[in-house]
Every structure is written in structure tokens, then in C-alpha cells.
Short mmCIF file of C-alpha atoms in Angstrom, two decimals:
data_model
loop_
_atom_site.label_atom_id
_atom_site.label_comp_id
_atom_site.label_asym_id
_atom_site.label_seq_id
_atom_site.Cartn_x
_atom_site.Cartn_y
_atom_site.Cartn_z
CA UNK A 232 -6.78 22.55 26.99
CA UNK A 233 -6.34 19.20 24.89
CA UNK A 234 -5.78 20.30 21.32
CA UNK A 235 -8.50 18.14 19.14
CA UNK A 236 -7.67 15.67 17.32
CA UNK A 237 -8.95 16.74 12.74
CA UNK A 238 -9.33 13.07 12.17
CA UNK A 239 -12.10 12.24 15.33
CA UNK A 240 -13.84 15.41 14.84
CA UNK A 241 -14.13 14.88 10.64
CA UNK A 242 -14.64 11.55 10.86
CA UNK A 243 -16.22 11.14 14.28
CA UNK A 244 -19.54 8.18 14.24
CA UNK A 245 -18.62 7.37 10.96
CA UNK A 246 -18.85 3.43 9.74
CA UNK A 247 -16.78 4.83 6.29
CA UNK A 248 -13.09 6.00 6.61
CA UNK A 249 -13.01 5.91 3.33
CA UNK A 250 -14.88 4.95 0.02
CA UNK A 251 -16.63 1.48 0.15
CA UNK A 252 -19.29 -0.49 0.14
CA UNK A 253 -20.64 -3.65 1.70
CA UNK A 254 -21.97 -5.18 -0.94
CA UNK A 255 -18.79 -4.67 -2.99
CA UNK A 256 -16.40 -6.12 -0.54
CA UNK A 257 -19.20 -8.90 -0.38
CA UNK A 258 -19.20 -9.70 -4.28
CA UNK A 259 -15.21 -9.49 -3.97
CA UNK A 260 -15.30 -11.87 -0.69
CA UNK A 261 -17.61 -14.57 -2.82
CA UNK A 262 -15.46 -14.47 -5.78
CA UNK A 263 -12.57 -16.56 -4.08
CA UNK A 264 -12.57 -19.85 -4.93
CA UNK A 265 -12.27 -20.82 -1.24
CA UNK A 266 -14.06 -20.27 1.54
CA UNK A 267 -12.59 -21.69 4.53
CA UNK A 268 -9.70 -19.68 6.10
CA UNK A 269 -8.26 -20.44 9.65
CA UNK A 270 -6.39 -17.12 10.02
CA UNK A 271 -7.66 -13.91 8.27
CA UNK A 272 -6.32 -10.68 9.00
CA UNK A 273 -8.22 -7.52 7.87
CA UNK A 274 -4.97 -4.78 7.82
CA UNK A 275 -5.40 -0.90 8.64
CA UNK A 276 -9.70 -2.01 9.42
CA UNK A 277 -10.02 1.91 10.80
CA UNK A 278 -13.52 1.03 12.14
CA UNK A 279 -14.16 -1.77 10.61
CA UNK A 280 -17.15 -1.31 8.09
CA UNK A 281 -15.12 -4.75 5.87
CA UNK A 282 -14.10 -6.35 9.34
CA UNK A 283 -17.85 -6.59 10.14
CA UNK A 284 -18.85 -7.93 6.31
CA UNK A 285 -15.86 -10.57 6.45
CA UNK A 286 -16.86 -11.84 9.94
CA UNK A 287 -20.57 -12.09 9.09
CA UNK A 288 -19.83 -13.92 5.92
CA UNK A 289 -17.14 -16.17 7.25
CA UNK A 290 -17.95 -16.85 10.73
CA UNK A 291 -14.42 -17.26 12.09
CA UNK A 292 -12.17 -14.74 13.70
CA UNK A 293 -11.47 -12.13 12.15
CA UNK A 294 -7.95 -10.57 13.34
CA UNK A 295 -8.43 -6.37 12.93
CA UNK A 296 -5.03 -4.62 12.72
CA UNK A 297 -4.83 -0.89 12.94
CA UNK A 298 -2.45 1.91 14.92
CA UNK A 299 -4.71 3.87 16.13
CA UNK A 300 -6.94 2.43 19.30
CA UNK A 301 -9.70 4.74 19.45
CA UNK A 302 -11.10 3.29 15.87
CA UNK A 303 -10.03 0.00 16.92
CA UNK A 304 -12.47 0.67 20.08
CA UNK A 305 -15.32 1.85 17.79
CA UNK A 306 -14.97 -1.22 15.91
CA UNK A 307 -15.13 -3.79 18.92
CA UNK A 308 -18.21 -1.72 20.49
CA UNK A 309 -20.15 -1.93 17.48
CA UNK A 310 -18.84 -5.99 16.76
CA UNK A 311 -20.01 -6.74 20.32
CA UNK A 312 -23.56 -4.74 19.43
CA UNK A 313 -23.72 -6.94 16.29
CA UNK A 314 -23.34 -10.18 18.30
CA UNK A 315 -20.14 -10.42 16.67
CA UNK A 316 -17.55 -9.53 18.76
CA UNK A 317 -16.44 -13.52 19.24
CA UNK A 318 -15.39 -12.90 15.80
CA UNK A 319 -13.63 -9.97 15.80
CA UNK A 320 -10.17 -9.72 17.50
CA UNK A 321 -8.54 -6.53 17.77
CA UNK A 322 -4.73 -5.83 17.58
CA UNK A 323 -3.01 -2.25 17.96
CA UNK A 324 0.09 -2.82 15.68
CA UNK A 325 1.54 -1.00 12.26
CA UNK A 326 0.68 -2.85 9.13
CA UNK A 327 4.31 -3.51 8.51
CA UNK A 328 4.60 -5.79 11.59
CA UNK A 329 1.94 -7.95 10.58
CA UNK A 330 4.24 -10.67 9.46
CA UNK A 331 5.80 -11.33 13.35
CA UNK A 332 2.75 -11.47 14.60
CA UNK A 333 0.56 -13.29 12.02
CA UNK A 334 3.31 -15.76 10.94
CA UNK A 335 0.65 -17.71 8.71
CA UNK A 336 -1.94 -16.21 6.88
CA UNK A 337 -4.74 -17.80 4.99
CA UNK A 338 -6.61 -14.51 3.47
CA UNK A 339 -4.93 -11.21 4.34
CA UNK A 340 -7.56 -8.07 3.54
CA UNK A 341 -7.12 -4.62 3.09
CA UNK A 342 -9.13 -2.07 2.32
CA UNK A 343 -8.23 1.42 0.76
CA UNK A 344 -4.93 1.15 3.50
CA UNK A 345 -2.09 -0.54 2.01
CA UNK A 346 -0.92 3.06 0.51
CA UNK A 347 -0.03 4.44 4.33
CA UNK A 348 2.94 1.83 3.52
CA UNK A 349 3.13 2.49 -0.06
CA UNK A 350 1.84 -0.42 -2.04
CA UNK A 351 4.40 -2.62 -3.65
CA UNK A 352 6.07 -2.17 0.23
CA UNK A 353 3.03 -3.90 1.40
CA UNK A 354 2.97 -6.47 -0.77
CA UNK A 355 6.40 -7.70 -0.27
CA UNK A 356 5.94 -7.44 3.11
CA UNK A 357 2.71 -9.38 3.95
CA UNK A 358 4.03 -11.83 1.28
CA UNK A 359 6.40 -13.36 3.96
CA UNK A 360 2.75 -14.30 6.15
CA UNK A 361 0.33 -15.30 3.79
CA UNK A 362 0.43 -19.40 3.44
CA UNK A 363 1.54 -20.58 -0.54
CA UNK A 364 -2.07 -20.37 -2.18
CA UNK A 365 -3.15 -17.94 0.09
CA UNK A 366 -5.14 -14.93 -1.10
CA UNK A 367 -4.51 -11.21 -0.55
CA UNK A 368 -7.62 -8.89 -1.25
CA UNK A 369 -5.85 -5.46 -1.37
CA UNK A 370 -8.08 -2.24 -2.84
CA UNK A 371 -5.56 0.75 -4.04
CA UNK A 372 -5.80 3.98 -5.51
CA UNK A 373 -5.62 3.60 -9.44
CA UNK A 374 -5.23 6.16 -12.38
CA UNK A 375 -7.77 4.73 -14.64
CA UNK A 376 -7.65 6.30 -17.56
CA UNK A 377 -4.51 7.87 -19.66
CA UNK A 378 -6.53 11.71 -19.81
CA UNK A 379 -6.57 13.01 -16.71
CA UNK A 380 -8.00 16.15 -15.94
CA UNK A 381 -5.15 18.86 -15.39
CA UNK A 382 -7.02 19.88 -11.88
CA UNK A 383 -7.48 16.81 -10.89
CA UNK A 384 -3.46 15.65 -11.59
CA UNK A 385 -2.53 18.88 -9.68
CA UNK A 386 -4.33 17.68 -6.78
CA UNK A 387 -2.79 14.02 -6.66
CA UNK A 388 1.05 15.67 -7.33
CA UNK A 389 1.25 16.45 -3.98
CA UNK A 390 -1.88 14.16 -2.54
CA UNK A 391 -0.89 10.66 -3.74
CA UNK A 392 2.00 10.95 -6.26
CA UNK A 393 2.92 7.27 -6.08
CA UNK A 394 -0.08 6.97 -7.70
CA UNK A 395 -0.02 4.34 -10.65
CA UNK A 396 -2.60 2.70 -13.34
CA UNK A 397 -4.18 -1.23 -12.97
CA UNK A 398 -1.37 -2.40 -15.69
CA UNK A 399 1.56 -1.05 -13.54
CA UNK A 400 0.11 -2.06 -10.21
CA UNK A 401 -0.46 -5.36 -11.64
CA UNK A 402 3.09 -5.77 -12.43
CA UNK A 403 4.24 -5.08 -8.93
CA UNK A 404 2.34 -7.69 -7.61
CA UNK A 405 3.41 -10.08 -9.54
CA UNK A 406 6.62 -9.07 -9.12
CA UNK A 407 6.13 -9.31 -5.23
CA UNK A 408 5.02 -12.92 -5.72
CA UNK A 409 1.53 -12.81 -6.48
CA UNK A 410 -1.01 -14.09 -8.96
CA UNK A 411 -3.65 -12.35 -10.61
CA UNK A 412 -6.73 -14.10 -9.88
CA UNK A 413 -9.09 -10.89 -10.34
CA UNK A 414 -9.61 -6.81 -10.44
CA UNK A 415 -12.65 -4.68 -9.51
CA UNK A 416 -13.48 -1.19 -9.46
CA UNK A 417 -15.57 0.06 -6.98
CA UNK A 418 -17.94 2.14 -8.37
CA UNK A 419 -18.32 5.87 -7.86
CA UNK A 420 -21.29 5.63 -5.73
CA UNK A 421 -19.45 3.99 -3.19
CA UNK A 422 -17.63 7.45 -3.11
CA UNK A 423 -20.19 9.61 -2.23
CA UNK A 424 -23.02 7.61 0.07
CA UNK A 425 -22.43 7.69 3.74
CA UNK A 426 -19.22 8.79 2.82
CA UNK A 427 -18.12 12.05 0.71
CA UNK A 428 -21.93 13.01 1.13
CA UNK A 429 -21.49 13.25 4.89
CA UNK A 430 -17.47 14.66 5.31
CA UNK A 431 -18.17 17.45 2.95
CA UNK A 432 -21.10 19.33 5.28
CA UNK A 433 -18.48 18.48 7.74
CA UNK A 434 -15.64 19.70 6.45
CA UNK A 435 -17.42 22.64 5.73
CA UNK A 436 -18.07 23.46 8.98
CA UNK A 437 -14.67 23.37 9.78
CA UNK A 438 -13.05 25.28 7.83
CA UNK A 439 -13.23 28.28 10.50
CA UNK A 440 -12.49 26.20 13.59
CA UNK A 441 -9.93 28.01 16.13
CA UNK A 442 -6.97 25.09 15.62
CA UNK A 443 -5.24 25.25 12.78
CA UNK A 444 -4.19 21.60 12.12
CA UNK A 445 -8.27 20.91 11.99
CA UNK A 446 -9.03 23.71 9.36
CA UNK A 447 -6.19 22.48 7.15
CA UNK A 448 -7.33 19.08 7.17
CA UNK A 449 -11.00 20.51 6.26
CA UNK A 450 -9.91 22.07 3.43
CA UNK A 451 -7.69 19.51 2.38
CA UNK A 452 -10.89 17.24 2.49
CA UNK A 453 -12.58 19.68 0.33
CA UNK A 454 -10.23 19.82 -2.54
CA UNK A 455 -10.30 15.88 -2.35
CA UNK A 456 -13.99 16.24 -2.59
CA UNK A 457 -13.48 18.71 -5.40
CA UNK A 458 -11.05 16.78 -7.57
CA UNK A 459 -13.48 13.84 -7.18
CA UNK A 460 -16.16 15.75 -8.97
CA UNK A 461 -13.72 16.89 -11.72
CA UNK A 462 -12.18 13.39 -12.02
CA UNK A 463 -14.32 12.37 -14.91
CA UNK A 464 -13.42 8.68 -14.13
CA UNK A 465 -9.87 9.02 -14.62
CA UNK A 466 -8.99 7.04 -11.00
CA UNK A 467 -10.49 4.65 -8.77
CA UNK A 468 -9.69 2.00 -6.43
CA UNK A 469 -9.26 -1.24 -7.49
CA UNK A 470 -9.59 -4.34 -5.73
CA UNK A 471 -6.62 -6.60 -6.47
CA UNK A 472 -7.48 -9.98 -5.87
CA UNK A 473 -4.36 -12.09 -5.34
CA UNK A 474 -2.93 -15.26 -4.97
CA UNK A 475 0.49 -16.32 -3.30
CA UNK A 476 2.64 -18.02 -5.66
CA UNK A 477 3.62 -22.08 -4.62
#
């Protein structure tokens, strides 16, 4: 018997692998002060709710990098349904290898992903693709505030503990070779529709399942959930909108 797989039975249908919204990576997208990019690579898509915003708004090819096919498969299925799937190429490959295969990057985007490399890693290492003046859109998981609710900092000690405020994060990309052009927040909304309001009945519902790995990861989803409605703002992700130094 094939043991399921947590993440395509909790996430399973869903355009959201994590917080977002279109109309914030939209409003990010039109604050460059450029338009016209001949390669842009969308890192760690998942299924590609920004690969499909970017290639609407764009209309050029949009190269999709994730590791795991079967997302990368949702995303070309619903590209091609769009009428978009000229404009969205798909690659299986880790984040990290981006550089060798995308020596020259005009705009390199990533949403809510850059952590599964740890940030400043990422940054130095897409820094070797992306073109002198090119942009890197890259939305991370920020403290926001200097209180931070004693559940919710138990929760991140072991769920994210590389986590680190705008100031500091700011620092390391500049440090990697960036400039700041611009930060946004997404706002907490983009949390909850069609995303923490659907995995929590979900997660629910699995709490009791006969494999083990899946009922960990439902409660694990859970006490995310949780420490999101105890945050009281105190973290967020932030769009970093950057600029390769000359």
C-alpha cells in the first residue's frame, strides 16, 4: 500500500501553498520601474498562483522552478487551461541550481520560498544570475514588531528560528549585493482567504488519519494556524524588492 504523501492530501487542488494574493504580487510587479524582461524566473512557484499573475501581466515566458513535479504538473495543466501555457515553462531543479541553468537573469521572483534555502543563502546565490540592474522580488518571513507574543515566539523557536526583522533582512541583502528599491507587507487577509481558511477544516480532519507522518503535519498546521491568530501583528512577509548592484 503506497504510504500518502501529508503535503498532496493537505494541500491537494489548492491554487495557495502559502499566504498570497494576486493583487499584491500585481501592485509589487507594477512598482518596478521596468517592464520588459527577456528571462524571468519565478523560484520554488509550488503551483504557481504568482507564475500565472507574472505571465499574464508580462506576456513573455515565464521560467517556473520547483523540486517537486507533481505541483509543477498542476501548474502547467492549469497554464495550458488559462491559454497560457506558451508562457509558462516548467523546470524540475533545486533553487540553489538556478544560477547553471539560468546564467542571465533579468527579474528573478520568489514567493514565500527563498527560506527552504535560508535567505541570505539565496540571495548570494541567485546574485551570480541576475544581469547588473536586474531586479529580485523575494517575499520572506519577517518579525515585525519588537513584542512578540510569548506563544507565538515558542512556536517560531523551533518553526522558523532564522527568523529575522525588515532592518536585519535588509542588511543582508545589501550585503549580498543588492539595492533597496522597495518593501511591502502583505496584509493579513492574504493569510486567511483561500488559504488558512481552507487548510484548517483540513487539517482538522486529519488529525486522526491512520499514517502518522500525515497527522503530525496536521497538527503542525494547526499550531501554525494558532500562532497566526495570537500573532497580534508581530510577523509578516515582506516583499523585498531588489536591485543588483552595477
Amino acid at each position: 500500500m503506497k504510504t500518502p504523501n501529508p503535503v498532496d492530501l493537505l494541500f491537494a487542488d489548492m491554487d495557495k501553498l502559502s499566504p498570497g494574493d494576486d493583487s499584491v504580487s500585481l501592485y509589487v510587479l507594477r512598482s518596478l520601474p521596468q517592464h520588459r524582461f527577456e528571462v524571468v524566473v519565478d523560484a520554488g512557484c509550488g503551483v504557481g498562483r504568482q507564475t500565472m499573475v507574472l505571465a499574464s501581466e508580462l506576456r513573455i515566458p515565464i521560467q517556473a522552478v520547483d523540486s517537486y513535479q507533481p505541483f509543477l504538473n498542476r501548474l502547467k495543466r492549469r497554464a495550458n487551461e488559462k491559454g497560457l501555457g506558451n508562457l509558462v515553462q516548467i523546470h524540475c531543479i533545486d533553487m540553489k541550481d538556478i544560477p547553471r541553468v539560468f546564467p542571465a537573469i533579468d527579474l528573478l521572483w520568489a514567493e514565500g520560498a527563498a527560506y527552504n534555502i535560508g535567505f541570505a543563502n539565496a540571495l548570494i546565490t541567485w546574485a551570480k544570475a541576475i544581469k547588473p540592474s536586474g531586479f529580485a522580488v523575494v517575499s520572506e518571513l519577517c518579525w515585525l514588531r519588537e513584542k512578540i507574543p510569548k506563544a507565538v515566539k515558542e512556536f517560531f523557536r523551533s518553526g522558523y528560528p532564522d527568523m529575522q526583522s525588515v532592518p536585519q533582512n535588509i542588511a543582508i541583502a545589501e550585503e549580498a549585493g543588492y539595492k533597496i528599491f522597495n518593501t511591502y507587507t502583505l496584509p493579513q487577509e492574504a493569510w486567511v482567504k483561500d488559504y488558512y481558511d481552507v487548510l484548517e477544516p483540513r487539517a482538522k480532519s486529519l488529525v486522526n488519519h491512520s499514517d502518522v507522518a500525515v497527522r503530525d503535519f496536521a497538527v503542525e498546521t494547526l499550531k501554525e494556524i494558532e500562532a497566526f491568530n495570537f500573532s497580534e501583528d508581530s510577523y509578516g512577509y515582506v516583499f523585498y524588492v531588489l536591485q543588483r548592484s552595477n
